[in-house]
């Protein structure tokens, strides 16, 4: 069956963000993309018109060929867990009618049946059905679902069963105070690190010590024995509010570290409780909070955890995929699969790319061996944009829309920051490393074996910290992506070509975009960003453009 997943419908009053679309055919993933990549508005909210059109085109079908449209939102969830505050009731009733109207509209327009699936279940489905596990504990953690901020499911034999959750609010609550994700967001706001700046808070935490008490703010012992109350944050630590563009003090760093410590402890406790219930040592994680690499790696260290799977679009950008997979499973399609790569977005062949280059009247050359020639540029100290194959899904660049540099070069991280990315100097850069060489450079990789989606943090071995300064964070950690030839042959070949020159099968990898914009999607986007920033070269398809 053809199942189209879409994150958000027209006219809905939604808290969701990162609108996206996904197409699943007979249980197999065909296409996934976030709307922001097409309309160039970061974390876009609203109907995903362009990504929806892309998915249908990639699948070679029209809307009339779609059997189901799966939406990751249950408009009736509030009836079982009502919040009696007038504003919440009004919004929920409005959305219920908006969902009914869209369902009727699609029945007339395309004869496709619209199905609504709960937010946290779609998070769970996006992870479990892509994990390759038969049995797994599934933890979903984010800012807010319809009525919860955390849910625990068990996945077994391609079926998902909800076990328990943590509600975001009580009947008369004036806000979503019991939200794990929104506590992290609130600290990020207190530190004035920007909207969607939670990753910055995680990076800042490495500079601090967990000296502040979060026991009455975020302290989860079990799913029914917890303290989650973001109101207490301002009461206790409002005096630490950082002014816009003000200095980051040691107090700010310590506050971030205290939050991170509380999050890690809370998530480990929730995972331990899940293991004690099921006896299963495999974990699937999803939801925006699970983009927190340090927390994921803290869970991996536990004796009750053998393995973890997190799909690359673990935030709301992946729930369209989860909705499509869950509906495929309900329709009887075999959906269990091992997601080996994240490349389900648009791709462009050499003919298209050359037409764009020649049309823009830029000087370019065709490389005899694009991996070899790009490796030479990188090891010469050049900052190179790498545009190849189909675009990645999720917020991390994974080797097809990346900016690359030589991590062995002292000062290269500052160069990337100052001339290209224009971001805070204290934020770390991540590496991509050949999978077979990962344990050579990093401690703890052996248990996980692979980290293809850059969702775990490991520590650089002592003997390599001074040799790989550009990807070693202040605490010695590094958020790594492992790469195999069968996952991304061209990118793997590039990494090995770099090794042939400087002896290190590793490259600094950051997303191909400027500050404040989404990751690059098209060759036109690539050229614009290339000429607007301090990039030295662009390797696009089999072509190289230099300044």
Coordinates of C-alpha atoms in Angstrom, one line a residue:
X1 CA 0.0 0.0 0.0
X2 CA 1.0 3.6 -0.5
X3 CA 1.0 5.5 2.8
X4 CA 1.8 9.2 2.9
X5 CA 2.7 10.6 6.3
X6 CA 2.3 14.3 6.8
X7 CA 3.2 16.3 9.9
X8 CA 0.5 18.9 10.2
X9 CA -2.7 19.6 8.3
X10 CA -4.1 22.9 7.0
X11 CA -5.9 25.1 9.6
X12 CA -4.7 23.3 12.7
X13 CA -3.7 25.2 15.9
X14 CA -0.6 23.1 16.5
X15 CA 2.3 23.1 19.0
X16 CA 4.2 20.9 16.6
X17 CA 7.1 22.1 14.5
X18 CA 9.5 20.7 11.9
X19 CA 6.7 20.0 9.4
X20 CA 7.6 17.0 7.1
X21 CA 6.3 14.4 4.8
X22 CA 7.2 10.7 4.2
X23 CA 6.1 8.1 1.7
X24 CA 6.1 4.4 2.6
X25 CA 5.3 1.8 -0.1
X26 CA 4.4 -1.7 0.9
X27 CA 6.2 -1.1 4.2
X28 CA 9.4 0.3 2.7
X29 CA 10.6 3.9 3.1
X30 CA 10.7 5.7 -0.3
X31 CA 11.1 9.4 0.6
X32 CA 11.3 11.7 3.7
X33 CA 12.0 15.4 3.8
X34 CA 11.4 18.3 6.1
X35 CA 9.5 21.3 4.7
X36 CA 12.2 23.7 5.8
X37 CA 14.6 22.4 3.3
X38 CA 12.3 23.5 0.4
X39 CA 10.9 26.8 1.7
X40 CA 14.1 27.8 3.6
X41 CA 12.3 28.6 6.9
X42 CA 13.9 26.8 9.8
X43 CA 11.6 24.5 11.9
X44 CA 8.7 25.4 9.7
X45 CA 5.2 25.0 11.2
X46 CA 2.2 24.3 9.0
X47 CA 1.2 22.1 6.1
X48 CA 4.2 20.6 4.3
X49 CA 3.2 21.5 0.7
X50 CA 6.6 21.1 -0.9
X51 CA 7.9 18.1 0.9
X52 CA 4.5 16.4 0.3
X53 CA 4.9 17.1 -3.5
X54 CA 8.5 15.8 -3.4
X55 CA 7.6 12.5 -1.8
X56 CA 4.9 11.8 -4.3
X57 CA 7.2 12.7 -7.2
X58 CA 10.0 10.5 -5.8
X59 CA 7.6 7.6 -5.4
X60 CA 6.3 8.1 -9.0
X61 CA 2.7 8.4 -7.9
X62 CA 0.0 11.1 -7.5
X63 CA -2.3 11.8 -4.6
X64 CA -4.9 9.6 -6.2
X65 CA -2.6 6.6 -5.8
X66 CA -2.3 7.1 -2.0
X67 CA -4.3 4.6 0.1
X68 CA -3.9 6.4 3.4
X69 CA -2.7 9.8 4.6
X70 CA -1.3 9.3 8.1
X71 CA -1.2 12.3 10.4
X72 CA 0.8 12.2 13.7
X73 CA -1.8 13.7 15.9
X74 CA -4.8 12.3 17.7
X75 CA -7.5 15.0 17.8
X76 CA -9.6 13.0 20.3
X77 CA -6.8 12.4 22.9
X78 CA -7.9 15.3 25.1
X79 CA -11.3 13.6 25.7
X80 CA -9.6 10.9 27.7
X81 CA -7.2 13.3 29.5
X82 CA -8.9 16.6 29.5
X83 CA -7.3 19.9 30.5
X84 CA -10.3 21.9 31.7
X85 CA -8.5 25.3 31.2
X86 CA -10.7 27.3 28.7
X87 CA -7.9 28.1 26.3
X88 CA -6.8 24.4 26.1
X89 CA -10.3 23.2 25.6
X90 CA -11.0 25.7 22.9
X91 CA -7.9 24.8 21.0
X92 CA -8.6 21.1 21.3
X93 CA -12.2 21.4 20.1
X94 CA -11.1 23.6 17.2
X95 CA -8.5 21.1 16.1
X96 CA -11.0 18.2 16.4
X97 CA -13.2 20.0 13.8
X98 CA -10.2 20.9 11.6
X99 CA -9.2 17.2 11.5
X100 CA -12.7 16.2 10.6
X101 CA -12.8 18.7 7.8
X102 CA -9.5 17.6 6.4
X103 CA -10.6 14.0 6.4
X104 CA -13.7 14.8 4.4
X105 CA -11.8 17.0 2.0
X106 CA -9.2 14.3 1.2
X107 CA -12.0 11.7 0.7
X108 CA -13.5 13.9 -2.0
X109 CA -10.2 15.2 -3.5
X110 CA -8.2 12.0 -3.6
X111 CA -10.2 9.1 -2.2
X112 CA -7.5 8.7 0.4
X113 CA -8.5 7.7 3.9
X114 CA -7.0 10.1 6.5
X115 CA -6.0 8.4 9.8
X116 CA -4.9 10.1 12.9
X117 CA -2.3 8.5 15.1
X118 CA -1.1 9.8 18.5
X119 CA 2.0 11.9 18.6
X120 CA 4.1 9.8 20.9
X121 CA 3.1 6.5 19.2
X122 CA 4.4 8.0 15.9
X123 CA 7.6 8.8 17.6
X124 CA 7.8 5.3 18.9
X125 CA 7.0 3.8 15.4
X126 CA 9.7 5.9 13.7
X127 CA 12.3 4.3 16.0
X128 CA 11.1 0.7 16.5
X129 CA 10.2 -0.2 12.9
X130 CA 13.5 1.1 11.7
X131 CA 15.7 -0.5 14.4
X132 CA 16.0 -4.0 13.2
X133 CA 15.0 -5.2 16.7
X134 CA 12.4 -7.9 17.2
X135 CA 11.9 -6.8 20.9
X136 CA 12.7 -3.4 22.3
X137 CA 11.8 -1.0 25.0
X138 CA 10.7 2.3 23.3
X139 CA 11.0 5.5 25.2
X140 CA 9.6 8.7 23.7
X141 CA 10.6 12.0 25.3
X142 CA 9.9 15.5 24.1
X143 CA 8.3 18.8 24.9
X144 CA 4.7 17.8 24.4
X145 CA 2.4 15.2 22.8
X146 CA -1.3 15.6 22.9
X147 CA -1.4 14.9 26.6
X148 CA 2.1 13.6 27.6
X149 CA 5.8 14.5 27.5
X150 CA 7.0 10.9 28.0
X151 CA 5.7 7.5 27.0
X152 CA 7.0 4.0 27.4
X153 CA 6.1 1.3 24.8
X154 CA 7.2 -2.3 24.2
X155 CA 7.8 -3.3 20.6
X156 CA 7.6 -7.0 19.8
X157 CA 7.0 -8.9 16.5
X158 CA 6.3 -5.6 14.6
X159 CA 3.7 -4.5 17.1
X160 CA 3.8 -1.6 19.5
X161 CA 2.1 -1.6 22.9
X162 CA 1.8 1.4 25.1
X163 CA 2.7 0.7 28.8
X164 CA 2.7 4.0 30.6
X165 CA 3.3 7.7 30.3
X166 CA 3.8 11.0 32.1
X167 CA 1.1 13.6 31.6
X168 CA 2.1 17.2 30.7
X169 CA -0.5 18.8 32.9
X170 CA -3.3 18.2 35.4
X171 CA -7.0 19.0 34.8
X172 CA -6.8 22.7 35.7
X173 CA -3.1 23.4 35.1
X174 CA -2.3 26.7 33.4
X175 CA 0.5 25.3 31.4
X176 CA 2.6 22.3 30.4
X177 CA 4.6 22.3 33.6
X178 CA 5.3 18.5 33.7
X179 CA 7.3 18.6 30.4
X180 CA 10.8 17.1 30.3
X181 CA 11.6 18.8 27.1
X182 CA 10.2 22.2 28.0
X183 CA 12.3 22.3 31.1
X184 CA 15.4 22.0 28.9
X185 CA 13.8 24.7 26.6
X186 CA 13.2 27.0 29.6
X187 CA 16.8 26.8 30.7
X188 CA 17.9 27.5 27.2
X189 CA 15.7 30.6 27.2
X190 CA 17.0 31.6 30.6
X191 CA 20.5 31.5 29.1
X192 CA 19.3 33.4 26.1
X193 CA 20.7 30.9 23.7
X194 CA 17.9 31.4 21.2
X195 CA 14.8 29.6 20.0
X196 CA 15.6 25.9 19.3
X197 CA 19.0 26.4 21.0
X198 CA 18.8 23.3 23.2
X199 CA 21.9 21.8 21.5
X200 CA 23.8 24.9 22.5
X201 CA 22.8 24.3 26.1
X202 CA 24.1 20.7 25.9
X203 CA 27.4 22.0 24.5
X204 CA 27.7 24.6 27.2
X205 CA 27.1 22.1 29.9
X206 CA 30.6 20.6 29.3
X207 CA 32.2 23.8 30.6
X208 CA 30.4 23.7 33.9
X209 CA 29.8 21.7 37.1
X210 CA 26.4 20.4 38.3
X211 CA 26.4 22.6 41.4
X212 CA 22.7 23.8 41.3
X213 CA 19.9 21.8 42.8
X214 CA 17.3 20.6 40.3
X215 CA 15.6 18.1 42.7
X216 CA 12.3 20.1 42.7
X217 CA 12.6 21.0 39.0
X218 CA 13.5 17.8 37.1
X219 CA 13.9 14.7 39.2
X220 CA 12.4 11.5 37.9
X221 CA 12.7 8.3 39.9
X222 CA 9.9 6.3 38.2
X223 CA 7.0 7.2 35.9
X224 CA 4.7 7.7 38.9
X225 CA 7.3 9.0 41.4
X226 CA 8.7 12.2 39.9
X227 CA 9.2 15.9 40.2
X228 CA 8.8 17.8 36.9
X229 CA 7.9 21.5 37.4
X230 CA 9.4 24.2 35.2
X231 CA 7.7 26.9 37.3
X232 CA 10.3 26.4 40.0
X233 CA 13.1 27.2 37.5
X234 CA 12.4 30.9 37.5
X235 CA 11.6 31.0 41.2
X236 CA 15.1 29.5 42.1
X237 CA 17.3 30.6 39.2
X238 CA 15.6 33.6 37.5
X239 CA 18.3 35.8 38.9
X240 CA 20.7 34.0 36.5
X241 CA 18.9 35.3 33.4
X242 CA 21.5 36.2 30.8
X243 CA 21.0 39.4 28.9
X244 CA 20.9 39.2 25.1
X245 CA 24.4 39.1 23.8
X246 CA 25.7 39.3 27.4
X247 CA 28.7 37.4 28.6
X248 CA 28.3 33.7 29.5
X249 CA 29.5 33.4 33.1
X250 CA 30.6 30.3 35.0
X251 CA 27.2 30.4 36.7
X252 CA 25.5 30.0 33.4
X253 CA 27.8 27.1 32.5
X254 CA 27.1 25.5 35.9
X255 CA 23.3 25.9 35.4
X256 CA 23.6 24.1 32.0
X257 CA 25.6 21.4 33.6
X258 CA 23.1 21.0 36.5
X259 CA 20.3 20.6 34.0
X260 CA 22.2 18.1 31.9
X261 CA 23.0 16.0 35.0
X262 CA 19.4 16.0 36.1
X263 CA 18.2 15.0 32.6
X264 CA 20.7 12.2 32.3
X265 CA 19.8 10.8 35.7
X266 CA 16.1 11.0 35.0
X267 CA 16.3 9.3 31.6
X268 CA 18.5 6.5 33.0
X269 CA 15.9 6.0 35.8
X270 CA 13.0 5.8 33.3
X271 CA 15.0 3.3 31.1
X272 CA 15.9 1.2 34.1
X273 CA 12.2 1.0 35.1
X274 CA 11.3 0.0 31.5
X275 CA 13.9 -2.8 31.7
X276 CA 12.7 -4.0 35.0
X277 CA 9.2 -4.2 33.5
X278 CA 10.1 -6.0 30.3
X279 CA 13.4 -7.7 30.8
X280 CA 14.5 -6.4 27.4
X281 CA 17.9 -4.8 27.0
X282 CA 17.4 -3.2 23.6
X283 CA 16.2 0.4 23.6
X284 CA 14.6 2.6 20.9
X285 CA 14.5 6.3 21.7
X286 CA 12.6 9.1 19.9
X287 CA 11.4 12.6 20.6
X288 CA 13.3 15.9 20.5
X289 CA 15.0 15.2 23.9
X290 CA 16.7 12.1 22.4
X291 CA 18.8 14.4 20.2
X292 CA 20.7 15.0 23.4
X293 CA 23.8 12.9 22.6
X294 CA 25.3 13.0 26.1
X295 CA 22.1 11.5 27.7
X296 CA 22.0 8.8 25.0
X297 CA 25.6 7.8 25.8
X298 CA 24.9 7.8 29.6
X299 CA 22.2 5.3 29.0
X300 CA 24.5 3.2 26.8
X301 CA 26.9 2.8 29.7
X302 CA 24.3 1.1 31.9
X303 CA 24.5 -2.7 32.5
X304 CA 20.8 -3.1 31.7
X305 CA 21.3 -1.6 28.2
X306 CA 22.9 -3.7 25.5
X307 CA 22.1 -1.5 22.5
X308 CA 20.3 1.7 21.5
X309 CA 18.7 2.7 18.2
X310 CA 17.6 6.3 17.4
X311 CA 16.6 7.3 13.9
X312 CA 18.2 10.5 12.6
X313 CA 15.0 12.6 12.6
X314 CA 14.2 11.8 16.2
X315 CA 12.5 15.2 16.6
X316 CA 9.1 16.2 15.1
X317 CA 10.7 16.0 11.7
X318 CA 10.5 12.2 11.9
X319 CA 6.9 11.8 13.0
X320 CA 5.5 11.8 9.5
X321 CA 7.7 8.8 8.9
X322 CA 6.4 7.2 12.2
X323 CA 2.8 7.8 11.2
X324 CA 3.3 6.2 7.8
X325 CA 5.1 3.2 9.2
X326 CA 2.5 2.7 11.9
X327 CA -0.4 2.8 9.4
X328 CA 1.5 0.4 7.1
X329 CA 1.8 -2.0 10.0
X330 CA -1.9 -1.7 10.7
X331 CA -2.7 -2.3 7.0
X332 CA -0.7 -5.6 7.2
X333 CA 2.5 -4.5 5.3
X334 CA 5.8 -5.9 6.7
X335 CA 7.4 -2.8 8.1
X336 CA 10.3 -4.1 10.2
X337 CA 13.6 -3.0 8.7
X338 CA 17.1 -1.8 9.7
X339 CA 17.6 1.8 8.8
X340 CA 21.2 1.9 7.6
X341 CA 21.3 5.5 6.3
X342 CA 19.4 8.8 6.3
X343 CA 19.4 9.6 2.6
X344 CA 15.8 9.9 1.6
X345 CA 15.7 13.4 0.3
X346 CA 16.1 14.9 -3.1
X347 CA 19.1 14.0 -5.2
X348 CA 20.6 15.6 -8.4
X349 CA 22.6 14.0 -11.2
X350 CA 25.7 15.4 -12.8
X351 CA 23.7 16.7 -15.8
X352 CA 21.4 18.7 -13.7
X353 CA 24.3 20.0 -11.6
X354 CA 26.4 21.0 -14.6
X355 CA 23.4 22.9 -16.1
X356 CA 23.1 24.9 -12.8
X357 CA 26.8 25.6 -12.7
X358 CA 27.0 26.7 -16.3
X359 CA 23.8 28.7 -16.0
X360 CA 25.3 30.6 -13.0
X361 CA 28.4 31.3 -15.1
X362 CA 30.8 30.1 -12.4
X363 CA 34.2 28.5 -13.1
X364 CA 34.2 24.8 -12.4
X365 CA 36.1 21.7 -13.3
X366 CA 35.2 18.0 -13.5
X367 CA 37.2 15.9 -11.2
X368 CA 38.7 12.6 -12.3
X369 CA 38.3 11.3 -8.8
X370 CA 36.1 13.5 -6.7
X371 CA 37.0 11.8 -3.4
X372 CA 40.7 12.0 -4.0
X373 CA 40.7 15.6 -5.2
X374 CA 38.5 16.8 -2.3
X375 CA 40.7 15.0 0.2
X376 CA 43.7 16.9 -1.2
X377 CA 41.9 20.2 -0.7
X378 CA 40.8 19.3 2.8
X379 CA 44.3 18.2 3.9
X380 CA 45.8 21.4 2.5
X381 CA 43.7 23.3 5.0
X382 CA 40.8 24.3 2.8
X383 CA 37.2 24.4 4.1
X384 CA 35.2 22.4 1.6
X385 CA 31.4 22.1 1.0
X386 CA 30.4 18.6 0.1
X387 CA 27.2 18.1 -1.9
X388 CA 26.5 14.6 -3.0
X389 CA 23.6 12.2 -3.5
X390 CA 20.2 12.4 -1.8
X391 CA 19.7 14.8 1.1
X392 CA 19.8 13.6 4.7
X393 CA 16.7 13.6 6.9
X394 CA 17.0 15.0 10.4
X395 CA 18.9 17.9 11.9
X396 CA 22.4 16.5 11.4
X397 CA 24.5 16.6 8.3
X398 CA 25.6 13.1 7.6
X399 CA 27.9 13.4 4.6
X400 CA 25.7 14.4 1.7
X401 CA 25.1 18.1 2.6
X402 CA 28.2 18.8 4.7
X403 CA 31.0 21.3 5.3
X404 CA 34.3 19.5 5.8
X405 CA 37.7 20.3 7.2
X406 CA 40.9 18.6 8.5
X407 CA 40.5 18.0 12.2
X408 CA 44.2 17.6 12.7
X409 CA 44.8 21.3 11.9
X410 CA 45.2 23.7 14.9
X411 CA 42.8 26.6 14.4
X412 CA 40.7 25.1 11.7
X413 CA 37.6 25.0 14.0
X414 CA 37.9 28.8 14.6
X415 CA 38.3 29.3 10.8
X416 CA 35.1 27.3 10.1
X417 CA 33.3 29.2 12.8
X418 CA 34.4 32.7 11.9
X419 CA 34.3 32.6 8.1
X420 CA 31.5 30.1 7.4
X421 CA 29.2 29.1 10.2
X422 CA 29.2 32.4 12.2
X423 CA 28.3 30.7 15.4
X424 CA 29.5 30.7 19.1
X425 CA 33.2 29.9 19.4
X426 CA 32.6 27.5 22.3
X427 CA 30.3 25.2 20.4
X428 CA 32.0 21.9 19.5
X429 CA 32.4 20.4 16.0
X430 CA 31.7 16.8 15.2
X431 CA 33.7 14.2 13.2
X432 CA 32.9 11.6 10.7
X433 CA 35.1 8.5 11.0
X434 CA 35.5 5.2 9.1
X435 CA 33.5 2.7 11.2
X436 CA 36.4 0.2 11.4
X437 CA 38.7 2.9 12.8
X438 CA 36.3 4.5 15.4
X439 CA 37.5 2.5 18.4
X440 CA 41.1 3.5 17.5
X441 CA 40.3 7.2 18.2
X442 CA 37.3 7.0 20.6
X443 CA 36.6 5.2 23.9
X444 CA 33.3 3.3 24.4
X445 CA 32.4 2.8 20.7
X446 CA 32.8 -1.0 20.9
X447 CA 29.5 -1.5 22.8
X448 CA 27.5 0.4 20.3
X449 CA 29.6 -0.7 17.3
X450 CA 28.3 2.0 15.0
X451 CA 26.9 5.5 15.3
X452 CA 25.8 6.4 11.8
X453 CA 23.4 9.2 12.7
X454 CA 25.7 11.3 15.0
X455 CA 23.5 10.8 18.1
X456 CA 26.1 9.6 20.6
X457 CA 29.0 11.2 22.4
X458 CA 32.2 9.4 23.1
X459 CA 35.5 10.5 24.5
X460 CA 38.6 11.0 22.4
X461 CA 41.4 8.8 23.5
X462 CA 44.1 10.6 25.5
X463 CA 46.7 10.0 22.9
X464 CA 44.6 11.6 20.1
X465 CA 43.2 14.7 21.9
X466 CA 46.1 16.9 20.9
X467 CA 46.3 15.4 17.4
X468 CA 42.6 16.0 16.7
X469 CA 42.0 19.4 18.3
X470 CA 39.2 20.5 16.0
X471 CA 36.8 17.8 17.1
X472 CA 37.8 17.4 20.7
X473 CA 35.4 19.3 23.0
X474 CA 36.6 21.0 26.2
X475 CA 35.8 17.9 28.3
X476 CA 37.5 15.5 25.8
X477 CA 34.2 14.4 24.2
X478 CA 33.1 14.2 20.6
X479 CA 29.8 13.5 18.9
X480 CA 30.8 11.1 16.2
X481 CA 29.3 9.7 13.0
X482 CA 30.7 6.3 11.9
X483 CA 30.7 5.6 8.1
X484 CA 30.7 2.4 6.2
X485 CA 31.1 1.9 2.4
X486 CA 27.7 0.2 2.2
X487 CA 26.1 3.2 3.9
X488 CA 27.7 6.0 1.8
X489 CA 30.4 4.8 -0.6
X490 CA 31.5 8.2 -1.9
X491 CA 31.8 9.7 1.6
X492 CA 33.6 6.7 2.9
X493 CA 36.0 6.8 0.0
X494 CA 36.7 10.5 0.8
X495 CA 37.5 9.7 4.5
X496 CA 39.9 6.9 3.4
X497 CA 41.5 9.2 0.9
X498 CA 42.1 11.7 3.7
X499 CA 43.7 8.8 5.7
X500 CA 46.0 8.1 2.7
X501 CA 47.3 11.6 2.9
X502 CA 47.5 12.5 6.6
X503 CA 47.1 9.1 8.3
X504 CA 43.7 9.8 10.0
X505 CA 40.5 8.2 8.7
X506 CA 38.5 11.1 10.1
X507 CA 37.1 14.5 9.0
X508 CA 35.4 17.4 10.7
X509 CA 31.8 17.4 9.5
X510 CA 29.3 20.2 10.1
X511 CA 26.1 21.0 8.3
X512 CA 26.2 22.8 4.9
X513 CA 24.4 26.0 5.8
X514 CA 25.0 29.4 7.2
X515 CA 23.8 30.6 10.6
X516 CA 20.0 30.7 10.9
X517 CA 19.1 28.8 7.7
X518 CA 18.2 25.1 7.1
X519 CA 20.6 22.6 5.7
X520 CA 21.1 23.1 1.9
X521 CA 18.8 21.1 -0.4
X522 CA 19.5 22.0 -4.0
X523 CA 22.5 22.9 -6.2
X524 CA 21.1 26.4 -6.3
X525 CA 21.1 26.6 -2.5
X526 CA 24.7 25.2 -2.5
X527 CA 26.0 27.9 -4.8
X528 CA 24.3 30.7 -2.9
X529 CA 25.7 29.5 0.4
X530 CA 29.2 28.9 -1.1
X531 CA 29.5 32.5 -2.4
X532 CA 27.9 34.1 0.6
X533 CA 30.3 32.5 3.1
X534 CA 34.1 32.0 3.5
X535 CA 34.1 28.5 2.0
X536 CA 37.1 27.7 -0.1
X537 CA 35.8 25.1 -2.4
X538 CA 32.6 23.3 -3.3
X539 CA 32.6 19.6 -4.3
X540 CA 29.2 19.1 -6.0
X541 CA 28.5 15.9 -7.8
X542 CA 31.7 15.2 -9.8
X543 CA 32.5 18.9 -10.1
X544 CA 34.7 21.2 -8.1
X545 CA 34.2 25.0 -7.7
X546 CA 37.0 27.1 -6.1
X547 CA 37.3 30.7 -5.2

